[in-house]
Amino acid sequence: MSHGYGGAARIALQDENTVVYEYAAYNLNVEELRNSDHIYDGLITISRNAFVEPEIHEKLKRMPSGRKKLIVKRIERDVDYTALFNEGKITVENSHFCWRTLDNGVGMMAMRIIFKIFRLYQETGHIPDRVGYDV
């Protein structure tokens, strides 16, 4: 069963130093926070050097056919989000549909989207164009 809230983000601008996402949040439980028109009015700015590379393990494995195959495993590394915010490598302008903020003033949905962006980056090795988070 759904809780009825979530958010989405898409890349608005990017260059060799920075990626800027525009994001939208919604909460179906509160009439004025539904965001029925899907308005992307929040901004998440991330420096490219803030992205943490995963740990990559490679090993040769013998297959049942007798051939050897290279197996590549990507292991996620922990990201120190507090340090990235303090250093200014991640900045957030909250959406007008933000209903809950964390202690640092960042909207809950923006933070969830940031977590997902970094996780997808470590899984795929590419900065995702679009991200969605629904609960």
mmCIF file with all atom_site columns, C-alpha atoms in Angstrom:
data_model
loop_
_atom_site.group_PDB
_atom_site.id
_atom_site.type_symbol
_atom_site.label_atom_id
_atom_site.label_alt_id
_atom_site.label_comp_id
_atom_site.label_asym_id
_atom_site.label_entity_id
_atom_site.label_seq_id
_atom_site.pdbx_PDB_ins_code
_atom_site.Cartn_x
_atom_site.Cartn_y
_atom_site.Cartn_z
_atom_site.occupancy
_atom_site.B_iso_or_equiv
_atom_site.pdbx_formal_charge
_atom_site.auth_seq_id
_atom_site.auth_comp_id
_atom_site.auth_asym_id
_atom_site.auth_atom_id
_atom_site.pdbx_PDB_model_num
ATOM 1   C CA . MET A 1 1   ? 0.000  0.000   0.000   1.00 0.00 ? 1   MET A CA 1
ATOM 2   C CA . SER A 1 2   ? 1.287  3.423   -0.971  1.00 0.00 ? 2   SER A CA 1
ATOM 3   C CA . HIS A 1 3   ? 1.895  6.247   1.500   1.00 0.00 ? 3   HIS A CA 1
ATOM 4   C CA . GLY A 1 4   ? 1.012  8.743   -1.227  1.00 0.00 ? 4   GLY A CA 1
ATOM 5   C CA . TYR A 1 5   ? 4.092  10.913  -1.473  1.00 0.00 ? 5   TYR A CA 1
ATOM 6   C CA . GLY A 1 6   ? 7.208  11.094  -3.610  1.00 0.00 ? 6   GLY A CA 1
ATOM 7   C CA . GLY A 1 7   ? 9.257  13.102  -6.014  1.00 0.00 ? 7   GLY A CA 1
ATOM 8   C CA . ALA A 1 8   ? 11.093 13.104  -9.317  1.00 0.00 ? 8   ALA A CA 1
ATOM 9   C CA . ALA A 1 9   ? 14.118 14.862  -10.773 1.00 0.00 ? 9   ALA A CA 1
ATOM 10  C CA . ARG A 1 10  ? 15.564 15.425  -14.214 1.00 0.00 ? 10  ARG A CA 1
ATOM 11  C CA . ILE A 1 11  ? 18.748 17.082  -15.425 1.00 0.00 ? 11  ILE A CA 1
ATOM 12  C CA . ALA A 1 12  ? 18.166 20.730  -16.284 1.00 0.00 ? 12  ALA A CA 1
ATOM 13  C CA . LEU A 1 13  ? 21.776 21.794  -16.954 1.00 0.00 ? 13  LEU A CA 1
ATOM 14  C CA . GLN A 1 14  ? 25.174 20.173  -16.893 1.00 0.00 ? 14  GLN A CA 1
ATOM 15  C CA . ASP A 1 15  ? 28.726 21.095  -17.762 1.00 0.00 ? 15  ASP A CA 1
ATOM 16  C CA . GLU A 1 16  ? 32.162 19.672  -16.999 1.00 0.00 ? 16  GLU A CA 1
ATOM 17  C CA . ASN A 1 17  ? 31.987 20.838  -13.347 1.00 0.00 ? 17  ASN A CA 1
ATOM 18  C CA . THR A 1 18  ? 28.346 20.760  -12.274 1.00 0.00 ? 18  THR A CA 1
ATOM 19  C CA . VAL A 1 19  ? 25.072 18.882  -12.714 1.00 0.00 ? 19  VAL A CA 1
ATOM 20  C CA . VAL A 1 20  ? 21.831 20.736  -11.966 1.00 0.00 ? 20  VAL A CA 1
ATOM 21  C CA . TYR A 1 21  ? 18.644 18.762  -11.432 1.00 0.00 ? 21  TYR A CA 1
ATOM 22  C CA . GLU A 1 22  ? 15.202 20.285  -11.283 1.00 0.00 ? 22  GLU A CA 1
ATOM 23  C CA . TYR A 1 23  ? 12.912 18.342  -9.006  1.00 0.00 ? 23  TYR A CA 1
ATOM 24  C CA . ALA A 1 24  ? 9.267  18.058  -8.070  1.00 0.00 ? 24  ALA A CA 1
ATOM 25  C CA . ALA A 1 25  ? 7.740  16.779  -4.851  1.00 0.00 ? 25  ALA A CA 1
ATOM 26  C CA . TYR A 1 26  ? 4.179  15.754  -4.084  1.00 0.00 ? 26  TYR A CA 1
ATOM 27  C CA . ASN A 1 27  ? 2.071  14.605  -1.161  1.00 0.00 ? 27  ASN A CA 1
ATOM 28  C CA . LEU A 1 28  ? -1.323 13.189  -2.101  1.00 0.00 ? 28  LEU A CA 1
ATOM 29  C CA . ASN A 1 29  ? -2.461 13.309  1.520   1.00 0.00 ? 29  ASN A CA 1
ATOM 30  C CA . VAL A 1 30  ? -2.524 17.129  1.623   1.00 0.00 ? 30  VAL A CA 1
ATOM 31  C CA . GLU A 1 31  ? -4.649 18.941  -0.972  1.00 0.00 ? 31  GLU A CA 1
ATOM 32  C CA . GLU A 1 32  ? -2.328 21.941  -1.502  1.00 0.00 ? 32  GLU A CA 1
ATOM 33  C CA . LEU A 1 33  ? 0.767  19.691  -1.842  1.00 0.00 ? 33  LEU A CA 1
ATOM 34  C CA . ARG A 1 34  ? -0.566 17.308  -4.524  1.00 0.00 ? 34  ARG A CA 1
ATOM 35  C CA . ASN A 1 35  ? 1.355  18.978  -7.383  1.00 0.00 ? 35  ASN A CA 1
ATOM 36  C CA . SER A 1 36  ? -1.172 17.698  -9.930  1.00 0.00 ? 36  SER A CA 1
ATOM 37  C CA . ASP A 1 37  ? 0.490  19.707  -12.713 1.00 0.00 ? 37  ASP A CA 1
ATOM 38  C CA . HIS A 1 38  ? 3.886  18.030  -12.083 1.00 0.00 ? 38  HIS A CA 1
ATOM 39  C CA . ILE A 1 39  ? 5.723  21.315  -11.579 1.00 0.00 ? 39  ILE A CA 1
ATOM 40  C CA . TYR A 1 40  ? 9.505  20.942  -11.270 1.00 0.00 ? 40  TYR A CA 1
ATOM 41  C CA . ASP A 1 41  ? 10.246 23.988  -9.117  1.00 0.00 ? 41  ASP A CA 1
ATOM 42  C CA . GLY A 1 42  ? 13.088 22.796  -6.868  1.00 0.00 ? 42  GLY A CA 1
ATOM 43  C CA . LEU A 1 43  ? 16.804 22.714  -7.738  1.00 0.00 ? 43  LEU A CA 1
ATOM 44  C CA . ILE A 1 44  ? 19.546 20.290  -6.720  1.00 0.00 ? 44  ILE A CA 1
ATOM 45  C CA . THR A 1 45  ? 23.072 21.308  -7.727  1.00 0.00 ? 45  THR A CA 1
ATOM 46  C CA . ILE A 1 46  ? 25.850 18.712  -7.461  1.00 0.00 ? 46  ILE A CA 1
ATOM 47  C CA . SER A 1 47  ? 29.540 19.207  -8.281  1.00 0.00 ? 47  SER A CA 1
ATOM 48  C CA . ARG A 1 48  ? 30.849 16.442  -10.511 1.00 0.00 ? 48  ARG A CA 1
ATOM 49  C CA . ASN A 1 49  ? 33.773 15.846  -8.143  1.00 0.00 ? 49  ASN A CA 1
ATOM 50  C CA . ALA A 1 50  ? 31.262 15.041  -5.372  1.00 0.00 ? 50  ALA A CA 1
ATOM 51  C CA . PHE A 1 51  ? 30.301 11.729  -6.981  1.00 0.00 ? 51  PHE A CA 1
ATOM 52  C CA . VAL A 1 52  ? 31.955 8.805   -5.185  1.00 0.00 ? 52  VAL A CA 1
ATOM 53  C CA . GLU A 1 53  ? 33.306 6.032   -7.372  1.00 0.00 ? 53  GLU A CA 1
ATOM 54  C CA . PRO A 1 54  ? 32.369 2.488   -6.340  1.00 0.00 ? 54  PRO A CA 1
ATOM 55  C CA . GLU A 1 55  ? 34.900 -0.149  -5.418  1.00 0.00 ? 55  GLU A CA 1
ATOM 56  C CA . ILE A 1 56  ? 35.363 -2.443  -8.431  1.00 0.00 ? 56  ILE A CA 1
ATOM 57  C CA . HIS A 1 57  ? 36.382 -6.073  -7.998  1.00 0.00 ? 57  HIS A CA 1
ATOM 58  C CA . GLU A 1 58  ? 37.335 -8.198  -10.992 1.00 0.00 ? 58  GLU A CA 1
ATOM 59  C CA . LYS A 1 59  ? 38.017 -11.900 -11.020 1.00 0.00 ? 59  LYS A CA 1
ATOM 60  C CA . LEU A 1 60  ? 38.268 -14.697 -13.537 1.00 0.00 ? 60  LEU A CA 1
ATOM 61  C CA . LYS A 1 61  ? 35.750 -17.450 -12.973 1.00 0.00 ? 61  LYS A CA 1
ATOM 62  C CA . ARG A 1 62  ? 35.774 -20.836 -14.619 1.00 0.00 ? 62  ARG A CA 1
ATOM 63  C CA . MET A 1 63  ? 32.416 -21.572 -16.214 1.00 0.00 ? 63  MET A CA 1
ATOM 64  C CA . PRO A 1 64  ? 30.866 -25.091 -16.459 1.00 0.00 ? 64  PRO A CA 1
ATOM 65  C CA . SER A 1 65  ? 31.925 -25.197 -20.123 1.00 0.00 ? 65  SER A CA 1
ATOM 66  C CA . GLY A 1 66  ? 35.561 -24.905 -19.024 1.00 0.00 ? 66  GLY A CA 1
ATOM 67  C CA . ARG A 1 67  ? 35.997 -21.381 -20.365 1.00 0.00 ? 67  ARG A CA 1
ATOM 68  C CA . LYS A 1 68  ? 37.037 -18.525 -18.116 1.00 0.00 ? 68  LYS A CA 1
ATOM 69  C CA . LYS A 1 69  ? 34.891 -15.420 -17.784 1.00 0.00 ? 69  LYS A CA 1
ATOM 70  C CA . LEU A 1 70  ? 35.767 -12.055 -16.254 1.00 0.00 ? 70  LEU A CA 1
ATOM 71  C CA . ILE A 1 71  ? 33.293 -11.179 -13.500 1.00 0.00 ? 71  ILE A CA 1
ATOM 72  C CA . VAL A 1 72  ? 33.103 -7.493  -12.507 1.00 0.00 ? 72  VAL A CA 1
ATOM 73  C CA . LYS A 1 73  ? 31.440 -6.510  -9.229  1.00 0.00 ? 73  LYS A CA 1
ATOM 74  C CA . ARG A 1 74  ? 30.653 -2.909  -8.272  1.00 0.00 ? 74  ARG A CA 1
ATOM 75  C CA . ILE A 1 75  ? 30.569 -2.434  -4.488  1.00 0.00 ? 75  ILE A CA 1
ATOM 76  C CA . GLU A 1 76  ? 28.949 0.739   -3.185  1.00 0.00 ? 76  GLU A CA 1
ATOM 77  C CA . ARG A 1 77  ? 31.010 3.040   -1.008  1.00 0.00 ? 77  ARG A CA 1
ATOM 78  C CA . ASP A 1 78  ? 29.593 5.197   1.753   1.00 0.00 ? 78  ASP A CA 1
ATOM 79  C CA . VAL A 1 79  ? 29.041 8.835   0.882   1.00 0.00 ? 79  VAL A CA 1
ATOM 80  C CA . ASP A 1 80  ? 29.569 11.554  3.496   1.00 0.00 ? 80  ASP A CA 1
ATOM 81  C CA . TYR A 1 81  ? 26.596 13.741  2.571   1.00 0.00 ? 81  TYR A CA 1
ATOM 82  C CA . THR A 1 82  ? 27.123 16.062  5.555   1.00 0.00 ? 82  THR A CA 1
ATOM 83  C CA . ALA A 1 83  ? 30.620 16.940  4.361   1.00 0.00 ? 83  ALA A CA 1
ATOM 84  C CA . LEU A 1 84  ? 29.401 17.454  0.784   1.00 0.00 ? 84  LEU A CA 1
ATOM 85  C CA . PHE A 1 85  ? 26.733 19.900  1.996   1.00 0.00 ? 85  PHE A CA 1
ATOM 86  C CA . ASN A 1 86  ? 29.187 21.706  4.293   1.00 0.00 ? 86  ASN A CA 1
ATOM 87  C CA . GLU A 1 87  ? 31.747 22.061  1.478   1.00 0.00 ? 87  GLU A CA 1
ATOM 88  C CA . GLY A 1 88  ? 29.060 23.408  -0.882  1.00 0.00 ? 88  GLY A CA 1
ATOM 89  C CA . LYS A 1 89  ? 29.395 20.514  -3.315  1.00 0.00 ? 89  LYS A CA 1
ATOM 90  C CA . ILE A 1 90  ? 25.654 19.849  -2.987  1.00 0.00 ? 90  ILE A CA 1
ATOM 91  C CA . THR A 1 91  ? 23.152 22.694  -2.728  1.00 0.00 ? 91  THR A CA 1
ATOM 92  C CA . VAL A 1 92  ? 19.358 22.515  -2.693  1.00 0.00 ? 92  VAL A CA 1
ATOM 93  C CA . GLU A 1 93  ? 16.588 25.020  -3.341  1.00 0.00 ? 93  GLU A CA 1
ATOM 94  C CA . ASN A 1 94  ? 13.480 23.345  -1.953  1.00 0.00 ? 94  ASN A CA 1
ATOM 95  C CA . SER A 1 95  ? 10.352 22.836  -4.011  1.00 0.00 ? 95  SER A CA 1
ATOM 96  C CA . HIS A 1 96  ? 7.283  24.885  -3.082  1.00 0.00 ? 96  HIS A CA 1
ATOM 97  C CA . PHE A 1 97  ? 5.554  21.538  -2.517  1.00 0.00 ? 97  PHE A CA 1
ATOM 98  C CA . CYS A 1 98  ? 8.052  20.592  0.211   1.00 0.00 ? 98  CYS A CA 1
ATOM 99  C CA . TRP A 1 99  ? 6.173  19.669  3.385   1.00 0.00 ? 99  TRP A CA 1
ATOM 100 C CA . ARG A 1 100 ? 8.985  18.448  5.607   1.00 0.00 ? 100 ARG A CA 1
ATOM 101 C CA . THR A 1 101 ? 12.585 19.598  5.988   1.00 0.00 ? 101 THR A CA 1
ATOM 102 C CA . LEU A 1 102 ? 15.538 18.024  7.749   1.00 0.00 ? 102 LEU A CA 1
ATOM 103 C CA . ASP A 1 103 ? 17.694 19.779  10.355  1.00 0.00 ? 103 ASP A CA 1
ATOM 104 C CA . ASN A 1 104 ? 19.887 21.333  7.653   1.00 0.00 ? 104 ASN A CA 1
ATOM 105 C CA . GLY A 1 105 ? 16.843 22.882  5.901   1.00 0.00 ? 105 GLY A CA 1
ATOM 106 C CA . VAL A 1 106 ? 16.855 20.466  2.971   1.00 0.00 ? 106 VAL A CA 1
ATOM 107 C CA . GLY A 1 107 ? 13.494 18.997  1.980   1.00 0.00 ? 107 GLY A CA 1
ATOM 108 C CA . MET A 1 108 ? 12.962 15.315  2.714   1.00 0.00 ? 108 MET A CA 1
ATOM 109 C CA . MET A 1 109 ? 12.126 14.475  -0.910  1.00 0.00 ? 109 MET A CA 1
ATOM 110 C CA . ALA A 1 110 ? 15.188 16.347  -2.196  1.00 0.00 ? 110 ALA A CA 1
ATOM 111 C CA . MET A 1 111 ? 17.381 14.332  0.158   1.00 0.00 ? 111 MET A CA 1
ATOM 112 C CA . ARG A 1 112 ? 15.780 11.025  -0.943  1.00 0.00 ? 112 ARG A CA 1
ATOM 113 C CA . ILE A 1 113 ? 16.367 11.973  -4.567  1.00 0.00 ? 113 ILE A CA 1
ATOM 114 C CA . ILE A 1 114 ? 20.016 12.824  -3.832  1.00 0.00 ? 114 ILE A CA 1
ATOM 115 C CA . PHE A 1 115 ? 20.477 9.419   -2.172  1.00 0.00 ? 115 PHE A CA 1
ATOM 116 C CA . LYS A 1 116 ? 19.027 7.738   -5.251  1.00 0.00 ? 116 LYS A CA 1
ATOM 117 C CA . ILE A 1 117 ? 21.184 9.756   -7.680  1.00 0.00 ? 117 ILE A CA 1
ATOM 118 C CA . PHE A 1 118 ? 24.360 8.726   -5.851  1.00 0.00 ? 118 PHE A CA 1
ATOM 119 C CA . ARG A 1 119 ? 23.270 5.070   -5.570  1.00 0.00 ? 119 ARG A CA 1
ATOM 120 C CA . LEU A 1 120 ? 22.431 4.856   -9.281  1.00 0.00 ? 120 LEU A CA 1
ATOM 121 C CA . TYR A 1 121 ? 25.756 6.480   -10.127 1.00 0.00 ? 121 TYR A CA 1
ATOM 122 C CA . GLN A 1 122 ? 27.629 3.847   -8.143  1.00 0.00 ? 122 GLN A CA 1
ATOM 123 C CA . GLU A 1 123 ? 25.575 1.004   -9.683  1.00 0.00 ? 123 GLU A CA 1
ATOM 124 C CA . THR A 1 124 ? 25.905 2.090   -13.317 1.00 0.00 ? 124 THR A CA 1
ATOM 125 C CA . GLY A 1 125 ? 28.903 4.434   -13.455 1.00 0.00 ? 125 GLY A CA 1
ATOM 126 C CA . HIS A 1 126 ? 26.767 7.100   -15.205 1.00 0.00 ? 126 HIS A CA 1
ATOM 127 C CA . ILE A 1 127 ? 25.020 10.158  -13.826 1.00 0.00 ? 127 ILE A CA 1
ATOM 128 C CA . PRO A 1 128 ? 21.295 9.399   -14.221 1.00 0.00 ? 128 PRO A CA 1
ATOM 129 C CA . ASP A 1 129 ? 19.223 11.690  -16.466 1.00 0.00 ? 129 ASP A CA 1
ATOM 130 C CA . ARG A 1 130 ? 15.994 11.080  -14.532 1.00 0.00 ? 130 ARG A CA 1
ATOM 131 C CA . VAL A 1 131 ? 15.258 9.817   -11.031 1.00 0.00 ? 131 VAL A CA 1
ATOM 132 C CA . GLY A 1 132 ? 11.965 9.033   -9.343  1.00 0.00 ? 132 GLY A CA 1
ATOM 133 C CA . TYR A 1 133 ? 11.104 8.208   -5.755  1.00 0.00 ? 133 TYR A CA 1
ATOM 134 C CA . ASP A 1 134 ? 7.599  7.108   -4.743  1.00 0.00 ? 134 ASP A CA 1
ATOM 135 C CA . VAL A 1 135 ? 6.448  5.751   -1.403  1.00 0.00 ? 135 VAL A CA 1
#
